[in-house]
Amino acid sequence: MKIGLMGGTFDPPHIGHLLIAEQAKEQLQLDAVWFLPAKLPPHKQSTVTSAAKRLELVRAAVRDNQDFSVSEIEFERETKSYTFDTIRELKRRYPEHAFFFLIGADSLVSLGTWHRSEELYKEIEFGAVARPGSRYLIPEGARVTAVDMPLLEVSSTDIRQRVARGRSIRYLVPEPVRQLIKEWKLYAT
Ligand code: ATP
Ligand code: MG
């Protein structure tokens, strides 16, 4: 099977993440997309929301799609979630699958700074989408297939700010995610 891996902090998951997964599934002919919430994202100082809650948010976001699921592999380790380690482990556990790592242009631009990036390029192919405010630069040595999707100026940062200001995030996040954010009073100041 061909599996897309959708990595992220997902604080919170939003329609951009789901759109990447859906468009990549169609255009790269993937059988499924596995969401990989990072327990300890290496590139972020800290997350606003606990790892356990972000995991629940991602579960809620993909619940209604049979082809999307959540992998807890990065929660098995106490250390930082390096994509290189995760992919090595997934390939070891599922030698029968072909994996594609899905990313937005802002991540694509910084791929070269990722842990063991040169080796990572040899391990996996990428599917990358454009993102407003980011150049679409393919690092030398990386195997990248462009995935087309409408430019979407949505980010978790913007959603957190909207909640903090008491503004609506309806339709920016899946409805079950919105409900959990409300119930847990996330991002409120
Ligand atoms: P934050 O603002 O907290 O960084 P984010 O919206 O960037 O959140 P992440 O969890 O950091 O979400 O991103 C996970 C992946 O999704 C990254 O590869 C990122 O590039 C991609 N992504 C997120 N939102 C978009 C978007 N609107 N368009 C294209 N790619 C996106
Ligand atoms: Mg981000």
mmCIF file of C-alpha atoms and ligand atoms in Angstrom:
data_model
loop_
_atom_site.group_PDB
_atom_site.id
_atom_site.type_symbol
_atom_site.label_atom_id
_atom_site.label_comp_id
_atom_site.label_asym_id
_atom_site.label_seq_id
_atom_site.Cartn_x
_atom_site.Cartn_y
_atom_site.Cartn_z
ATOM 1 C CA MET A 1 0.000 0.000 0.000
ATOM 2 C CA LYS A 2 0.999 3.639 -0.553
ATOM 3 C CA ILE A 3 0.743 5.620 2.659
ATOM 4 C CA GLY A 4 0.966 9.387 3.108
ATOM 5 C CA LEU A 5 2.409 10.630 6.388
ATOM 6 C CA MET A 6 1.022 13.949 7.584
ATOM 7 C CA GLY A 7 3.346 15.222 10.293
ATOM 8 C CA GLY A 8 2.701 18.272 12.415
ATOM 9 C CA THR A 9 2.208 19.837 15.796
ATOM 10 C CA PHE A 10 -1.545 20.139 15.213
ATOM 11 C CA ASP A 11 -2.125 22.783 17.869
ATOM 12 C CA PRO A 12 -4.904 22.644 16.699
ATOM 13 C CA PRO A 13 -5.485 20.587 13.525
ATOM 14 C CA HIS A 14 -7.320 22.661 10.902
ATOM 15 C CA ILE A 15 -8.865 22.414 7.431
ATOM 16 C CA GLY A 16 -5.470 23.067 5.811
ATOM 17 C CA HIS A 17 -4.087 19.824 7.229
ATOM 18 C CA LEU A 18 -7.129 17.873 6.038
ATOM 19 C CA LEU A 19 -7.009 19.437 2.593
ATOM 20 C CA ILE A 20 -3.332 18.514 2.180
ATOM 21 C CA ALA A 21 -4.128 14.919 3.151
ATOM 22 C CA GLU A 22 -7.112 14.650 0.810
ATOM 23 C CA GLN A 23 -5.444 16.263 -2.201
ATOM 24 C CA ALA A 24 -2.257 14.250 -1.699
ATOM 25 C CA LYS A 25 -4.276 11.054 -1.387
ATOM 26 C CA GLU A 26 -5.905 11.706 -4.734
ATOM 27 C CA GLN A 27 -2.913 13.080 -6.637
ATOM 28 C CA LEU A 28 -0.267 10.661 -5.321
ATOM 29 C CA GLN A 29 -2.741 7.752 -5.459
ATOM 30 C CA LEU A 30 -2.291 6.962 -1.787
ATOM 31 C CA ASP A 31 -4.327 4.243 -0.116
ATOM 32 C CA ALA A 32 -4.380 6.036 3.231
ATOM 33 C CA VAL A 33 -2.967 8.981 5.145
ATOM 34 C CA TRP A 34 -1.563 8.555 8.635
ATOM 35 C CA PHE A 35 -1.439 11.692 10.764
ATOM 36 C CA LEU A 36 1.666 11.863 12.936
ATOM 37 C CA PRO A 37 1.291 14.342 15.768
ATOM 38 C CA ALA A 38 4.694 15.239 17.198
ATOM 39 C CA LYS A 39 5.032 14.658 20.910
ATOM 40 C CA LEU A 40 7.942 17.062 21.234
ATOM 41 C CA PRO A 41 8.337 19.058 18.021
ATOM 42 C CA PRO A 42 12.087 19.678 17.503
ATOM 43 C CA HIS A 43 11.526 23.057 15.828
ATOM 44 C CA LYS A 44 9.258 24.587 18.417
ATOM 45 C CA GLN A 45 10.272 25.865 21.840
ATOM 46 C CA SER A 46 7.152 24.555 23.460
ATOM 47 C CA THR A 47 3.624 23.757 22.453
ATOM 48 C CA VAL A 48 0.669 25.606 23.892
ATOM 49 C CA THR A 49 -1.334 22.405 24.341
ATOM 50 C CA SER A 50 -0.261 19.139 25.971
ATOM 51 C CA ALA A 51 0.748 16.271 23.713
ATOM 52 C CA ALA A 52 -2.137 14.137 25.012
ATOM 53 C CA LYS A 53 -4.704 16.788 24.114
ATOM 54 C CA ARG A 54 -3.196 17.430 20.675
ATOM 55 C CA LEU A 55 -3.442 13.693 20.044
ATOM 56 C CA GLU A 56 -7.140 13.764 20.937
ATOM 57 C CA LEU A 57 -7.687 16.798 18.695
ATOM 58 C CA VAL A 58 -6.124 14.996 15.728
ATOM 59 C CA ARG A 59 -8.216 11.901 16.422
ATOM 60 C CA ALA A 60 -11.326 14.074 16.425
ATOM 61 C CA ALA A 61 -10.252 15.781 13.193
ATOM 62 C CA VAL A 62 -9.921 12.563 11.168
ATOM 63 C CA ARG A 63 -12.691 10.515 12.776
ATOM 64 C CA ASP A 64 -15.153 10.830 9.898
ATOM 65 C CA ASN A 65 -12.692 9.784 7.183
ATOM 66 C CA GLN A 66 -12.046 6.063 6.812
ATOM 67 C CA ASP A 67 -8.843 6.633 4.872
ATOM 68 C CA PHE A 68 -7.294 8.885 7.521
ATOM 69 C CA SER A 69 -5.889 7.585 10.780
ATOM 70 C CA VAL A 70 -3.581 8.681 13.569
ATOM 71 C CA SER A 71 -0.238 7.086 14.357
ATOM 72 C CA GLU A 72 1.009 7.403 17.910
ATOM 73 C CA ILE A 73 4.507 6.335 17.002
ATOM 74 C CA GLU A 74 6.079 9.619 18.126
ATOM 75 C CA PHE A 75 4.408 9.195 21.518
ATOM 76 C CA GLU A 76 6.298 5.983 22.160
ATOM 77 C CA ARG A 77 9.567 7.835 22.556
ATOM 78 C CA GLU A 78 10.409 10.224 25.362
ATOM 79 C CA THR A 79 12.867 12.112 23.178
ATOM 80 C CA LYS A 80 12.221 14.728 20.507
ATOM 81 C CA SER A 81 10.217 13.607 17.511
ATOM 82 C CA TYR A 82 12.689 13.520 14.679
ATOM 83 C CA THR A 83 11.070 12.670 11.357
ATOM 84 C CA PHE A 84 14.154 10.696 10.365
ATOM 85 C CA ASP A 85 13.763 8.322 13.348
ATOM 86 C CA THR A 86 10.010 8.022 12.830
ATOM 87 C CA ILE A 87 10.347 7.092 9.171
ATOM 88 C CA ARG A 88 13.102 4.582 9.850
ATOM 89 C CA GLU A 89 10.888 2.929 12.454
ATOM 90 C CA LEU A 90 7.771 2.943 10.258
ATOM 91 C CA LYS A 91 9.697 1.384 7.369
ATOM 92 C CA ARG A 92 11.039 -1.270 9.734
ATOM 93 C CA ARG A 93 7.564 -2.101 11.041
ATOM 94 C CA TYR A 94 5.789 -1.940 7.690
ATOM 95 C CA PRO A 95 8.264 -3.092 5.040
ATOM 96 C CA GLU A 96 5.350 -3.812 2.684
ATOM 97 C CA HIS A 97 4.243 -0.148 2.499
ATOM 98 C CA ALA A 98 5.628 2.725 0.419
ATOM 99 C CA PHE A 99 5.608 5.994 2.396
ATOM 100 C CA PHE A 100 5.341 9.612 1.279
ATOM 101 C CA PHE A 101 5.896 12.470 3.694
ATOM 102 C CA LEU A 102 3.446 15.346 3.177
ATOM 103 C CA ILE A 103 4.495 18.924 3.918
ATOM 104 C CA GLY A 104 3.665 22.551 3.272
ATOM 105 C CA ALA A 105 6.062 24.934 1.535
ATOM 106 C CA ASP A 106 7.264 26.516 4.796
ATOM 107 C CA SER A 107 8.461 23.096 5.952
ATOM 108 C CA LEU A 108 9.883 22.305 2.514
ATOM 109 C CA VAL A 109 12.058 25.432 2.658
ATOM 110 C CA SER A 110 13.514 24.412 6.024
ATOM 111 C CA LEU A 111 13.940 20.684 5.262
ATOM 112 C CA GLY A 112 17.699 21.125 5.029
ATOM 113 C CA THR A 113 17.822 22.074 8.720
ATOM 114 C CA TRP A 114 16.007 18.894 9.817
ATOM 115 C CA HIS A 115 17.844 16.216 11.793
ATOM 116 C CA ARG A 116 19.943 14.063 9.397
ATOM 117 C CA SER A 117 18.282 15.712 6.387
ATOM 118 C CA GLU A 118 20.599 14.217 3.763
ATOM 119 C CA GLU A 119 19.814 10.709 4.973
ATOM 120 C CA LEU A 120 16.147 11.596 5.296
ATOM 121 C CA TYR A 121 16.051 12.447 1.557
ATOM 122 C CA LYS A 122 17.269 8.937 0.811
ATOM 123 C CA GLU A 123 14.701 7.345 3.116
ATOM 124 C CA ILE A 124 11.508 8.911 1.788
ATOM 125 C CA GLU A 125 9.811 10.852 -0.983
ATOM 126 C CA PHE A 126 7.897 14.041 -0.211
ATOM 127 C CA GLY A 127 4.575 15.409 -1.403
ATOM 128 C CA ALA A 128 4.577 19.188 -0.981
ATOM 129 C CA VAL A 129 1.892 21.862 -1.256
ATOM 130 C CA ALA A 130 2.239 25.621 -1.682
ATOM 131 C CA ARG A 131 1.553 27.865 1.289
ATOM 132 C CA PRO A 132 0.851 31.605 1.345
ATOM 133 C CA GLY A 133 3.888 33.561 2.536
ATOM 134 C CA SER A 134 6.373 30.814 1.703
ATOM 135 C CA ARG A 135 8.549 30.273 -1.310
ATOM 136 C CA TYR A 136 8.352 26.817 -2.885
ATOM 137 C CA LEU A 137 12.002 25.735 -2.836
ATOM 138 C CA ILE A 138 13.022 22.125 -3.309
ATOM 139 C CA PRO A 139 16.225 21.347 -1.394
ATOM 140 C CA GLU A 140 18.941 19.679 -3.438
ATOM 141 C CA GLY A 141 18.768 15.921 -3.138
ATOM 142 C CA ALA A 142 15.169 15.770 -1.928
ATOM 143 C CA ARG A 143 12.650 13.865 -4.031
ATOM 144 C CA VAL A 144 9.555 16.054 -4.096
ATOM 145 C CA THR A 145 6.291 15.702 -5.981
ATOM 146 C CA ALA A 146 4.147 18.811 -6.126
ATOM 147 C CA VAL A 147 0.620 18.387 -4.798
ATOM 148 C CA ASP A 148 -1.769 20.992 -6.107
ATOM 149 C CA MET A 149 -4.252 22.622 -3.763
ATOM 150 C CA PRO A 150 -5.883 26.036 -3.418
ATOM 151 C CA LEU A 151 -3.697 28.453 -1.431
ATOM 152 C CA LEU A 152 -5.127 28.507 2.037
ATOM 153 C CA GLU A 153 -4.184 31.224 4.480
ATOM 154 C CA VAL A 154 -5.018 29.179 7.556
ATOM 155 C CA SER A 155 -2.595 28.346 10.353
ATOM 156 C CA SER A 156 -2.806 26.976 13.872
ATOM 157 C CA THR A 157 -1.175 30.201 15.079
ATOM 158 C CA ASP A 158 -3.957 32.279 13.548
ATOM 159 C CA ILE A 159 -6.619 29.973 14.995
ATOM 160 C CA ARG A 160 -5.115 30.227 18.499
ATOM 161 C CA GLN A 161 -5.126 34.014 18.201
ATOM 162 C CA ARG A 162 -8.716 34.079 17.031
ATOM 163 C CA VAL A 163 -9.816 31.997 20.009
ATOM 164 C CA ALA A 164 -7.835 34.227 22.379
ATOM 165 C CA ARG A 165 -9.683 37.256 20.963
ATOM 166 C CA GLY A 166 -13.049 35.559 21.283
ATOM 167 C CA ARG A 167 -13.528 35.292 17.520
ATOM 168 C CA SER A 168 -15.184 32.445 15.630
ATOM 169 C CA ILE A 169 -13.169 29.511 14.279
ATOM 170 C CA ARG A 170 -16.177 27.687 12.898
ATOM 171 C CA TYR A 171 -15.315 26.119 9.488
ATOM 172 C CA LEU A 172 -11.603 26.778 10.048
ATOM 173 C CA VAL A 173 -11.377 23.579 12.081
ATOM 174 C CA PRO A 174 -13.506 20.409 11.864
ATOM 175 C CA GLU A 175 -16.570 20.733 14.068
ATOM 176 C CA PRO A 176 -15.494 18.028 16.600
ATOM 177 C CA VAL A 177 -12.198 19.895 17.036
ATOM 178 C CA ARG A 178 -14.061 23.137 17.657
ATOM 179 C CA GLN A 179 -16.160 21.402 20.288
ATOM 180 C CA LEU A 180 -13.100 20.076 22.130
ATOM 181 C CA ILE A 181 -11.371 23.470 22.026
ATOM 182 C CA LYS A 182 -14.485 24.935 23.610
ATOM 183 C CA GLU A 183 -14.890 22.166 26.180
ATOM 184 C CA TRP A 184 -11.226 22.275 27.253
ATOM 185 C CA LYS A 185 -11.114 26.083 27.057
ATOM 186 C CA LEU A 186 -7.977 25.915 24.940
ATOM 187 C CA TYR A 187 -6.181 29.053 23.722
ATOM 188 C CA ALA A 188 -8.263 31.385 25.862
ATOM 189 C CA THR A 189 -6.266 34.091 27.596
HETATM 190 P P1 ATP B 1 1.612 26.716 13.545
HETATM 191 O O1 ATP B 1 1.048 28.036 13.089
HETATM 192 O O2 ATP B 1 1.399 26.434 15.008
HETATM 193 O O3 ATP B 1 3.027 26.459 13.088
HETATM 194 P P2 ATP B 1 0.582 25.238 11.276
HETATM 195 O O4 ATP B 1 -0.720 25.738 10.762
HETATM 196 O O5 ATP B 1 1.821 25.633 10.535
HETATM 197 O O6 ATP B 1 0.705 25.596 12.831
HETATM 198 P P3 ATP B 1 1.707 22.646 11.710
HETATM 199 O O7 ATP B 1 1.186 21.610 12.622
HETATM 200 O O8 ATP B 1 2.908 23.444 12.111
HETATM 201 O O9 ATP B 1 0.482 23.667 11.388
HETATM 202 O O10 ATP B 1 1.943 22.078 10.249
HETATM 203 C C1 ATP B 1 1.929 20.743 9.869
HETATM 204 C C2 ATP B 1 2.177 20.677 8.361
HETATM 205 O O11 ATP B 1 1.080 21.256 7.646
HETATM 206 C C3 ATP B 1 3.424 21.451 7.903
HETATM 207 O O12 ATP B 1 4.087 20.699 6.893
HETATM 208 C C4 ATP B 1 2.846 22.732 7.321
HETATM 209 O O13 ATP B 1 3.673 23.252 6.312
HETATM 210 C C5 ATP B 1 1.531 22.242 6.735
HETATM 211 N N1 ATP B 1 0.489 23.275 6.667
HETATM 212 C C6 ATP B 1 -0.256 23.740 7.691
HETATM 213 N N2 ATP B 1 -1.138 24.661 7.281
HETATM 214 C C7 ATP B 1 -0.962 24.786 5.938
HETATM 215 C C8 ATP B 1 -1.582 25.605 4.921
HETATM 216 N N3 ATP B 1 -2.551 26.475 5.225
HETATM 217 N N4 ATP B 1 -1.137 25.477 3.642
HETATM 218 C C9 ATP B 1 -0.156 24.588 3.352
HETATM 219 N N5 ATP B 1 0.473 23.792 4.248
HETATM 220 C C10 ATP B 1 0.085 23.896 5.538
HETATM 221 MG MG MG B 2 3.745 25.395 11.391
#
